[in-house]
Amino acid sequence: MRTQVGIVGGGPAGLLLSHLLHRQGIDSVIVERRSRAYVEGRIRAGVLEQGTVDLLAETGLGARMAREGLVHGGIEIAIDGARHRIDLAALTGKSVTVYGQTEVTKDLIEARLAAGGTIVYEADEVSVHGFDSDTPSIRWRTADGPQELHCDFIAGCDGFHGVCRPSVPAGRIRTYERVYPFNWLGILSQTEPVSDELIYASHDRGFALASMRSHALSRYYIQCDLDVKLDDWPDERIWDELKTRLGPEAAATIETGPSIEKSVAPLRSVVAEPMRFGRMFLAGDAAHIVPPTGAKGLNLAVADVRVLAEAFAEHFRDGSSAGIDSYSERALKRVWKAQRFSWWFSAQLHRYDGAEPFARRLQLAELDYLTGSEAASHAFAENYVGLPFG
Ligand code: APR
Ligand code: PHB
């Protein structure tokens, strides 16, 4: 097999890159380890930045998002139970859209297959080769035996546990990491969301988040310990903790019900530098991980492949290497600013066991300044809705 861009990973990054390349007349093949059903079955958050929404809409992927997405002009912050709204729309003229990553992925798969795109599912033992030469290739195994895809470039869109980043010799890649001393315990429930907008809560007992998937499907999170056991968290205990941390207004109106999904997620910040190795380029979670607090994961993957698709187009269309030579630097500038925001927001909202009392007072001062200052709220809002594409 041969193509111009061989893409490892058929999640949001790989699918969107293939879609954007197709619109530029550039051929690509996606090699995905899992089955289509598995990829489409992954439940993932989806708070889409304005730039993400605009890019999807501009490239023919906006129809269902416009019908089913929930446009939010603001978010709320609950500080020890007191609610404060950040008016994103008034401060930035932009909004965010709640539209599950699962739905974005389904829309992308549908668009690629409708356009005749090639997505290889259930590819085993995927490996990448020759990315320091002019003839890179991707190999894998299917029931039909060994396969090889020859390509001009490889895009590593295979997520944090993929094969591309580990294929780079240790001396050529540097990883920056911060692990947070807590997890998020999340539940999905077929209940009406407690508020029309998201509520991020900072409470002495710990962080909580009230989100949603639709007007009838709520998504809640509470901060929990690293050694949390799901058996220790029956639904009733979770609802009680949410009522406490979200505050009295929410406690009075929240609709409780059985959880239809309950899971624990770790929080960490990771950045791998650089994001380009010869003819192999990393994009999305393959290169970086953000804590979910700022809802940046999907949006960073979109921003990476937006730059990478244009870089490939400049190469194939104009014979220019300017885009591919500057990709890593340009992508990392946005990645690190999203890391900064996600780390800062996480630092204000979570309980840090063992922290001195002074630290909690500092958190409260940060949040008091955030919610009481137009300048602080504006700075927050421009990060939350998404910084301008560089
Ligand atoms: N070979 C082929 N495919 C692989 C391999 C491999 N060795 N390893 C992983 N994959 C696939 C996964 O099955 C997945 O479908 O690569 C895809 C990576 O997708 P994501 O992990 O979703 O990463 P990305 O596309 O960058 O999207 C980032 O997804 O995980 C969330 O929070 C993250 O919202 C962010 C978004
Ligand atoms: C979610 O709805 O799952 C969600 C929303 C916002 C976040 C994280 C997760 O910051």
GROMACS .gro file of C-alpha atoms and ligand atoms in nm:
model
  436
    1MET     CA    1   0.000   0.000   0.000
    2ARG     CA    2   0.113   0.357  -0.059
    3THR     CA    3  -0.020   0.699   0.041
    4GLN     CA    4   0.105   1.051   0.101
    5VAL     CA    5   0.041   1.064   0.478
    6GLY     CA    6   0.024   0.750   0.689
    7ILE     CA    7  -0.171   0.819   1.009
    8VAL     CA    8  -0.132   0.597   1.316
    9GLY     CA    9  -0.446   0.623   1.531
   10GLY     CA   10  -0.810   0.678   1.437
   11GLY     CA   11  -0.923   0.895   1.727
   12PRO     CA   12  -1.015   1.263   1.692
   13ALA     CA   13  -0.663   1.373   1.595
   14GLY     CA   14  -0.609   1.109   1.327
   15LEU     CA   15  -0.959   1.137   1.186
   16LEU     CA   16  -0.961   1.516   1.169
   17LEU     CA   17  -0.614   1.524   1.014
   18SER     CA   18  -0.727   1.279   0.745
   19HIS     CA   19  -1.041   1.487   0.686
   20LEU     CA   20  -0.849   1.815   0.654
   21LEU     CA   21  -0.589   1.654   0.424
   22HIS     CA   22  -0.864   1.515   0.202
   23ARG     CA   23  -1.006   1.866   0.163
   24GLN     CA   24  -0.661   1.971   0.040
   25GLY     CA   25  -0.649   1.683  -0.207
   26ILE     CA   26  -0.391   1.494  -0.005
   27ASP     CA   27  -0.428   1.118   0.034
   28SER     CA   28  -0.393   0.953   0.373
   29VAL     CA   29  -0.456   0.615   0.534
   30ILE     CA   30  -0.548   0.572   0.901
   31VAL     CA   31  -0.415   0.261   1.078
   32GLU     CA   32  -0.617   0.206   1.396
   33ARG     CA   33  -0.547  -0.062   1.655
   34ARG     CA   34  -0.903  -0.100   1.783
   35SER     CA   35  -1.233  -0.179   1.610
   36ARG     CA   36  -1.464   0.094   1.482
   37ALA     CA   37  -1.721  -0.005   1.745
   38TYR     CA   38  -1.461   0.028   2.020
   39VAL     CA   39  -1.349   0.371   1.901
   40GLU     CA   40  -1.708   0.492   1.866
   41GLY     CA   41  -1.793   0.347   2.206
   42ARG     CA   42  -1.535   0.547   2.400
   43ILE     CA   43  -1.715   0.792   2.629
   44ARG     CA   44  -1.511   1.111   2.646
   45ALA     CA   45  -1.582   1.468   2.747
   46GLY     CA   46  -1.655   1.726   2.485
   47VAL     CA   47  -1.642   2.092   2.568
   48LEU     CA   48  -1.552   2.237   2.230
   49GLU     CA   49  -1.371   2.569   2.210
   50GLN     CA   50  -1.511   2.827   1.969
   51GLY     CA   51  -1.219   2.764   1.731
   52THR     CA   52  -1.290   2.391   1.730
   53VAL     CA   53  -1.658   2.449   1.658
   54ASP     CA   54  -1.574   2.693   1.379
   55LEU     CA   55  -1.320   2.458   1.218
   56LEU     CA   56  -1.560   2.162   1.227
   57ALA     CA   57  -1.842   2.375   1.085
   58GLU     CA   58  -1.621   2.528   0.814
   59THR     CA   59  -1.508   2.183   0.698
   60GLY     CA   60  -1.853   2.029   0.662
   61LEU     CA   61  -1.882   1.865   1.005
   62GLY     CA   62  -2.118   2.111   1.171
   63ALA     CA   63  -2.468   1.982   1.095
   64ARG     CA   64  -2.533   1.743   1.387
   65MET     CA   65  -2.318   1.953   1.619
   66ALA     CA   66  -2.543   2.252   1.544
   67ARG     CA   67  -2.854   2.041   1.609
   68GLU     CA   68  -2.740   1.854   1.917
   69GLY     CA   69  -2.459   2.062   2.064
   70LEU     CA   70  -2.535   2.280   2.367
   71VAL     CA   71  -2.395   2.631   2.324
   72HIS     CA   72  -2.284   2.780   2.656
   73GLY     CA   73  -2.217   3.152   2.697
   74GLY     CA   74  -2.086   3.111   3.049
   75ILE     CA   75  -1.969   2.877   3.324
   76GLU     CA   76  -2.013   2.897   3.700
   77ILE     CA   77  -1.761   2.864   3.979
   78ALA     CA   78  -1.882   2.757   4.325
   79ILE     CA   79  -1.647   2.878   4.599
   80ASP     CA   80  -1.726   2.692   4.920
   81GLY     CA   81  -2.082   2.677   4.792
   82ALA     CA   82  -2.122   3.038   4.675
   83ARG     CA   83  -2.195   3.051   4.300
   84HIS     CA   84  -2.026   3.298   4.064
   85ARG     CA   85  -2.087   3.313   3.687
   86ILE     CA   86  -1.814   3.391   3.435
   87ASP     CA   87  -1.986   3.548   3.135
   88LEU     CA   88  -1.769   3.406   2.857
   89ALA     CA   89  -1.977   3.558   2.579
   90ALA     CA   90  -1.980   3.909   2.722
   91LEU     CA   91  -1.608   3.897   2.799
   92THR     CA   92  -1.484   3.742   2.473
   93GLY     CA   93  -1.770   3.741   2.223
   94LYS     CA   94  -1.721   3.364   2.207
   95SER     CA   95  -1.887   3.062   2.362
   96VAL     CA   96  -1.815   2.692   2.408
   97THR     CA   97  -2.026   2.403   2.284
   98VAL     CA   98  -2.096   2.089   2.485
   99TYR     CA   99  -2.092   1.811   2.225
  100GLY     CA  100  -1.941   1.478   2.327
  101GLN     CA  101  -1.606   1.376   2.180
  102THR     CA  102  -1.778   1.049   2.102
  103GLU     CA  103  -2.013   1.239   1.871
  104VAL     CA  104  -1.727   1.431   1.708
  105THR     CA  105  -1.554   1.100   1.645
  106LYS     CA  106  -1.868   0.944   1.493
  107ASP     CA  107  -1.918   1.247   1.266
  108LEU     CA  108  -1.553   1.228   1.154
  109ILE     CA  109  -1.566   0.855   1.080
  110GLU     CA  110  -1.886   0.900   0.882
  111ALA     CA  111  -1.734   1.188   0.682
  112ARG     CA  112  -1.413   0.999   0.605
  113LEU     CA  113  -1.591   0.682   0.492
  114ALA     CA  114  -1.843   0.882   0.287
  115ALA     CA  115  -1.550   1.050   0.112
  116GLY     CA  116  -1.393   0.713   0.036
  117GLY     CA  117  -1.129   0.747   0.304
  118THR     CA  118  -0.930   0.440   0.414
  119ILE     CA  119  -0.940   0.349   0.782
  120VAL     CA  120  -0.777   0.017   0.873
  121TYR     CA  121  -0.934  -0.109   1.196
  122GLU     CA  122  -0.808  -0.385   1.423
  123ALA     CA  123  -0.450  -0.345   1.304
  124ASP     CA  124  -0.225  -0.556   1.528
  125GLU     CA  125   0.141  -0.504   1.612
  126VAL     CA  126   0.161  -0.162   1.448
  127SER     CA  127   0.514  -0.029   1.404
  128VAL     CA  128   0.668   0.271   1.233
  129HIS     CA  129   0.986   0.259   1.024
  130GLY     CA  130   1.228   0.481   0.836
  131PHE     CA  131   1.097   0.812   0.964
  132ASP     CA  132   1.453   0.948   0.942
  133SER     CA  133   1.469   0.849   0.576
  134ASP     CA  134   1.273   0.969   0.273
  135THR     CA  135   1.082   0.641   0.264
  136PRO     CA  136   0.898   0.597   0.593
  137SER     CA  137   0.647   0.317   0.637
  138ILE     CA  138   0.393   0.176   0.880
  139ARG     CA  139   0.365  -0.199   0.934
  140TRP     CA  140   0.092  -0.402   1.104
  141ARG     CA  141  -0.066  -0.742   1.101
  142THR     CA  142  -0.425  -0.842   1.022
  143ALA     CA  143  -0.595  -1.177   0.976
  144ASP     CA  144  -0.464  -1.162   0.618
  145GLY     CA  145  -0.107  -1.146   0.744
  146PRO     CA  146   0.162  -0.873   0.754
  147GLN     CA  147   0.082  -0.539   0.591
  148GLU     CA  148   0.300  -0.239   0.505
  149LEU     CA  149   0.203   0.117   0.408
  150HIS     CA  150   0.467   0.324   0.232
  151CYS     CA  151   0.416   0.697   0.274
  152ASP     CA  152   0.584   1.035   0.243
  153PHE     CA  153   0.509   1.129   0.605
  154ILE     CA  154   0.386   0.958   0.922
  155ALA     CA  155   0.145   1.133   1.160
  156GLY     CA  156   0.155   0.984   1.509
  157CYS     CA  157  -0.202   1.035   1.631
  158ASP     CA  158  -0.204   0.724   1.847
  159GLY     CA  159  -0.268   0.879   2.184
  160PHE     CA  160  -0.063   0.869   2.500
  161HIS     CA  161  -0.026   0.491   2.501
  162GLY     CA  162   0.053   0.463   2.134
  163VAL     CA  163   0.357   0.330   1.952
  164CYS     CA  164   0.490   0.639   1.772
  165ARG     CA  165   0.633   0.843   2.059
  166PRO     CA  166   0.805   0.536   2.211
  167SER     CA  167   0.960   0.466   1.867
  168VAL     CA  168   1.169   0.781   1.896
  169PRO     CA  169   1.518   0.710   2.033
  170ALA     CA  170   1.533   0.827   2.397
  171GLY     CA  171   1.804   1.085   2.335
  172ARG     CA  172   1.589   1.273   2.082
  173ILE     CA  173   1.280   1.333   2.289
  174ARG     CA  174   1.230   1.510   2.621
  175THR     CA  175   0.921   1.455   2.834
  176TYR     CA  176   0.793   1.705   3.090
  177GLU     CA  177   0.543   1.564   3.339
  178ARG     CA  178   0.344   1.666   3.642
  179VAL     CA  179   0.126   1.412   3.825
  180TYR     CA  180  -0.154   1.543   4.049
  181PRO     CA  181  -0.206   1.388   4.396
  182PHE     CA  182  -0.572   1.304   4.335
  183ASN     CA  183  -0.813   1.143   4.086
  184TRP     CA  184  -1.154   1.234   3.947
  185LEU     CA  185  -1.443   0.998   4.017
  186GLY     CA  186  -1.702   1.047   3.742
  187ILE     CA  187  -2.063   0.934   3.706
  188LEU     CA  188  -2.315   0.952   3.425
  189SER     CA  189  -2.684   0.963   3.523
  190GLN     CA  190  -3.009   0.991   3.330
  191THR     CA  191  -3.110   1.297   3.528
  192GLU     CA  192  -3.167   1.660   3.437
  193PRO     CA  193  -2.844   1.858   3.479
  194VAL     CA  194  -2.847   2.064   3.798
  195SER     CA  195  -2.769   2.378   3.599
  196ASP     CA  196  -2.790   2.495   3.238
  197GLU     CA  197  -2.415   2.562   3.244
  198LEU     CA  198  -2.113   2.385   3.393
  199ILE     CA  199  -2.033   2.438   3.760
  200TYR     CA  200  -1.671   2.401   3.876
  201ALA     CA  201  -1.665   2.378   4.256
  202SER     CA  202  -1.376   2.451   4.493
  203HIS     CA  203  -1.462   2.331   4.841
  204ASP     CA  204  -1.277   2.248   5.161
  205ARG     CA  205  -1.378   1.887   5.104
  206GLY     CA  206  -1.247   1.891   4.749
  207PHE     CA  207  -1.329   1.965   4.386
  208ALA     CA  208  -1.654   1.882   4.210
  209LEU     CA  209  -1.784   1.946   3.858
  210ALA     CA  210  -2.141   1.946   3.730
  211SER     CA  211  -2.155   1.892   3.355
  212MET     CA  212  -2.385   1.725   3.106
  213ARG     CA  213  -2.418   1.536   2.779
  214SER     CA  214  -2.774   1.657   2.704
  215HIS     CA  215  -3.071   1.803   2.889
  216ALA     CA  216  -3.149   1.453   3.016
  217LEU     CA  217  -2.802   1.312   3.072
  218SER     CA  218  -2.584   1.454   3.351
  219ARG     CA  219  -2.211   1.411   3.403
  220TYR     CA  220  -2.066   1.475   3.748
  221TYR     CA  221  -1.716   1.446   3.893
  222ILE     CA  222  -1.574   1.464   4.244
  223GLN     CA  223  -1.212   1.477   4.344
  224CYS     CA  224  -1.105   1.159   4.524
  225ASP     CA  225  -0.787   1.005   4.657
  226LEU     CA  226  -0.532   0.827   4.441
  227ASP     CA  227  -0.610   0.496   4.614
  228VAL     CA  228  -0.988   0.532   4.570
  229LYS     CA  229  -1.193   0.212   4.547
  230LEU     CA  230  -1.518   0.238   4.351
  231ASP     CA  231  -1.681   0.001   4.601
  232ASP     CA  232  -1.630   0.270   4.864
  233TRP     CA  233  -1.840   0.511   4.657
  234PRO     CA  234  -2.199   0.394   4.625
  235ASP     CA  235  -2.424   0.637   4.436
  236GLU     CA  236  -2.577   0.777   4.755
  237ARG     CA  237  -2.239   0.878   4.891
  238ILE     CA  238  -2.149   1.047   4.562
  239TRP     CA  239  -2.475   1.243   4.552
  240ASP     CA  240  -2.424   1.356   4.912
  241GLU     CA  241  -2.071   1.472   4.835
  242LEU     CA  242  -2.187   1.656   4.524
  243LYS     CA  243  -2.458   1.837   4.721
  244THR     CA  244  -2.200   1.949   4.975
  245ARG     CA  245  -1.933   2.058   4.730
  246LEU     CA  246  -2.162   2.220   4.472
  247GLY     CA  247  -2.332   2.422   4.746
  248PRO     CA  248  -2.682   2.474   4.889
  249GLU     CA  249  -2.844   2.616   4.574
  250ALA     CA  250  -2.749   2.304   4.377
  251ALA     CA  251  -2.821   2.073   4.670
  252ALA     CA  252  -3.176   2.203   4.684
  253THR     CA  253  -3.255   2.132   4.319
  254ILE     CA  254  -3.024   1.850   4.203
  255GLU     CA  255  -3.203   1.550   4.053
  256THR     CA  256  -3.037   1.233   4.177
  257GLY     CA  257  -3.068   0.889   4.027
  258PRO     CA  258  -2.875   0.568   3.959
  259SER     CA  259  -2.538   0.606   3.791
  260ILE     CA  260  -2.526   0.435   3.451
  261GLU     CA  261  -2.149   0.472   3.434
  262LYS     CA  262  -1.895   0.521   3.711
  263SER     CA  263  -1.520   0.551   3.657
  264VAL     CA  264  -1.200   0.698   3.796
  265ALA     CA  265  -0.955   0.905   3.594
  266PRO     CA  266  -0.606   1.021   3.695
  267LEU     CA  267  -0.491   1.377   3.634
  268ARG     CA  268  -0.158   1.458   3.481
  269SER     CA  269   0.020   1.708   3.262
  270VAL     CA  270   0.264   1.571   3.006
  271VAL     CA  271   0.442   1.734   2.713
  272ALA     CA  272   0.686   1.557   2.480
  273GLU     CA  273   0.928   1.778   2.290
  274PRO     CA  274   0.980   1.815   2.005
  275MET     CA  275   0.674   1.696   1.812
  276ARG     CA  276   0.860   1.622   1.489
  277PHE     CA  277   1.119   1.355   1.414
  278GLY     CA  278   1.232   1.353   1.054
  279ARG     CA  279   0.924   1.256   0.857
  280MET     CA  280   0.717   1.161   1.162
  281PHE     CA  281   0.498   1.420   1.337
  282LEU     CA  282   0.317   1.371   1.670
  283ALA     CA  283  -0.025   1.528   1.726
  284GLY     CA  284  -0.283   1.522   2.004
  285ASP     CA  285  -0.251   1.294   2.306
  286ALA     CA  286   0.045   1.122   2.139
  287ALA     CA  287   0.244   1.433   2.228
  288HIS     CA  288   0.072   1.581   2.531
  289ILE     CA  289  -0.179   1.521   2.809
  290VAL     CA  290  -0.364   1.786   3.008
  291PRO     CA  291  -0.568   1.745   3.327
  292PRO     CA  292  -0.940   1.752   3.233
  293THR     CA  293  -1.005   2.062   3.445
  294GLY     CA  294  -0.973   2.304   3.157
  295ALA     CA  295  -1.140   2.072   2.901
  296LYS     CA  296  -0.844   2.122   2.667
  297GLY     CA  297  -0.757   1.767   2.555
  298LEU     CA  298  -0.971   1.743   2.243
  299ASN     CA  299  -0.924   2.109   2.156
  300LEU     CA  300  -0.544   2.077   2.165
  301ALA     CA  301  -0.562   1.774   1.934
  302VAL     CA  302  -0.772   1.982   1.692
  303ALA     CA  303  -0.528   2.272   1.708
  304ASP     CA  304  -0.230   2.043   1.640
  305VAL     CA  305  -0.379   1.881   1.332
  306ARG     CA  306  -0.505   2.214   1.199
  307VAL     CA  307  -0.142   2.334   1.186
  308LEU     CA  308  -0.010   1.998   1.065
  309ALA     CA  309  -0.264   1.969   0.781
  310GLU     CA  310  -0.166   2.315   0.653
  311ALA     CA  311   0.201   2.223   0.683
  312PHE     CA  312   0.151   1.912   0.469
  313ALA     CA  313  -0.052   2.114   0.219
  314GLU     CA  314   0.233   2.367   0.184
  315HIS     CA  315   0.470   2.079   0.115
  316PHE     CA  316   0.261   1.895  -0.142
  317ARG     CA  317   0.100   2.201  -0.303
  318ASP     CA  318   0.381   2.457  -0.292
  319GLY     CA  319   0.689   2.241  -0.242
  320SER     CA  320   0.759   2.444   0.070
  321SER     CA  321   0.899   2.288   0.387
  322ALA     CA  322   0.831   2.602   0.597
  323GLY     CA  323   0.519   2.457   0.756
  324ILE     CA  324   0.658   2.118   0.845
  325ASP     CA  325   0.980   2.277   0.972
  326SER     CA  326   0.787   2.510   1.205
  327TYR     CA  327   0.510   2.269   1.309
  328SER     CA  328   0.663   2.154   1.637
  329GLU     CA  329   0.747   2.504   1.758
  330ARG     CA  330   0.407   2.645   1.662
  331ALA     CA  331   0.212   2.356   1.813
  332LEU     CA  332   0.412   2.360   2.137
  333LYS     CA  333   0.348   2.732   2.194
  334ARG     CA  334  -0.025   2.659   2.216
  335VAL     CA  335   0.024   2.332   2.405
  336TRP     CA  336   0.223   2.500   2.681
  337LYS     CA  337  -0.029   2.784   2.718
  338ALA     CA  338  -0.308   2.528   2.750
  339GLN     CA  339  -0.094   2.336   3.001
  340ARG     CA  340  -0.044   2.655   3.201
  341PHE     CA  341  -0.416   2.730   3.211
  342SER     CA  342  -0.513   2.371   3.294
  343TRP     CA  343  -0.252   2.351   3.569
  344TRP     CA  344  -0.351   2.690   3.715
  345PHE     CA  345  -0.723   2.610   3.715
  346SER     CA  346  -0.657   2.268   3.870
  347ALA     CA  347  -0.440   2.428   4.139
  348GLN     CA  348  -0.722   2.663   4.248
  349LEU     CA  349  -1.004   2.409   4.255
  350HIS     CA  350  -0.863   2.099   4.421
  351ARG     CA  351  -0.794   2.017   4.785
  352TYR     CA  352  -0.426   1.940   4.840
  353ASP     CA  353  -0.400   1.712   5.142
  354GLY     CA  354  -0.128   1.817   5.379
  355ALA     CA  355  -0.117   2.170   5.240
  356GLU     CA  356  -0.070   2.443   5.499
  357PRO     CA  357  -0.381   2.652   5.584
  358PHE     CA  358  -0.212   2.944   5.405
  359ALA     CA  359  -0.244   2.753   5.076
  360ARG     CA  360  -0.623   2.724   5.103
  361ARG     CA  361  -0.648   3.096   5.178
  362LEU     CA  362  -0.440   3.163   4.867
  363GLN     CA  363  -0.678   2.948   4.658
  364LEU     CA  364  -0.973   3.144   4.794
  365ALA     CA  365  -0.796   3.472   4.716
  366GLU     CA  366  -0.724   3.357   4.359
  367LEU     CA  367  -1.088   3.260   4.309
  368ASP     CA  368  -1.212   3.579   4.476
  369TYR     CA  369  -0.992   3.782   4.242
  370LEU     CA  370  -1.099   3.572   3.941
  371THR     CA  371  -1.469   3.625   4.007
  372GLY     CA  372  -1.441   3.984   4.130
  373SER     CA  373  -1.214   4.137   3.866
  374GLU     CA  374  -1.319   4.203   3.508
  375ALA     CA  375  -0.957   4.175   3.399
  376ALA     CA  376  -0.907   3.843   3.577
  377SER     CA  377  -1.235   3.707   3.442
  378HIS     CA  378  -1.141   3.819   3.091
  379ALA     CA  379  -0.805   3.643   3.112
  380PHE     CA  380  -0.978   3.329   3.235
  381ALA     CA  381  -1.249   3.349   2.970
  382GLU     CA  382  -1.011   3.390   2.676
  383ASN     CA  383  -0.831   3.075   2.784
  384TYR     CA  384  -1.148   2.877   2.849
  385VAL     CA  385  -1.314   2.959   2.514
  386GLY     CA  386  -0.978   2.893   2.343
  387LEU     CA  387  -0.687   3.123   2.262
  388PRO     CA  388  -0.677   3.246   1.903
  389PHE     CA  389  -0.517   3.000   1.660
  390GLY     CA  390  -0.155   3.122   1.620
  391APR     N1  391  -0.155   0.156   1.666
  391APR     C1  392  -0.266   0.210   1.609
  391APR     N2  393  -0.356   0.284   1.677
  391APR     C2  394  -0.333   0.303   1.808
  391APR     C3  395  -0.220   0.251   1.875
  391APR     C4  396  -0.129   0.175   1.797
  391APR     N3  397  -0.020   0.123   1.852
  391APR     N4  398  -0.225   0.289   2.005
  391APR     C5  399  -0.337   0.362   2.020
  391APR     N5  400  -0.403   0.370   1.903
  391APR     C6  401  -0.529   0.440   1.874
  391APR     C7  402  -0.630   0.434   1.987
  391APR     O1  403  -0.706   0.315   1.980
  391APR     C8  404  -0.714   0.558   1.962
  391APR     O2  405  -0.823   0.530   1.878
  391APR     O3  406  -0.500   0.578   1.858
  391APR     C9  407  -0.617   0.654   1.890
  391APR    C10  408  -0.575   0.771   1.979
  391APR     O4  409  -0.692   0.848   2.006
  391APR     P1  410  -0.702   0.936   2.142
  391APR     O5  411  -0.640   0.862   2.254
  391APR     O6  412  -0.846   0.978   2.155
  391APR     O7  413  -0.611   1.063   2.115
  391APR     P2  414  -0.634   1.187   2.016
  391APR     O8  415  -0.689   1.143   1.886
  391APR     O9  416  -0.509   1.263   2.022
  391APR    O10  417  -0.750   1.273   2.087
  391APR    C11  418  -0.726   1.341   2.206
  391APR    O11  419  -0.889   1.207   2.310
  391APR    O12  420  -0.824   1.072   2.482
  391APR    C12  421  -0.888   1.186   2.452
  391APR    O13  422  -0.864   1.328   2.640
  391APR    C13  423  -0.816   1.302   2.509
  391APR    O14  424  -0.980   1.455   2.446
  391APR    C14  425  -0.850   1.409   2.415
  391APR    C15  426  -0.855   1.341   2.282
  392PHB     C1  427  -1.735   1.661   3.092
  392PHB     O1  428  -1.849   1.701   3.058
  392PHB     O2  429  -1.703   1.539   3.096
  392PHB     C2  430  -1.630   1.763   3.129
  392PHB     C3  431  -1.661   1.898   3.115
  392PHB     C4  432  -1.565   1.993   3.149
  392PHB     C5  433  -1.441   1.953   3.196
  392PHB     C6  434  -1.411   1.816   3.209
  392PHB     C7  435  -1.506   1.721   3.176
  392PHB     O3  436  -1.348   2.047   3.231
   0.00000   0.00000   0.00000
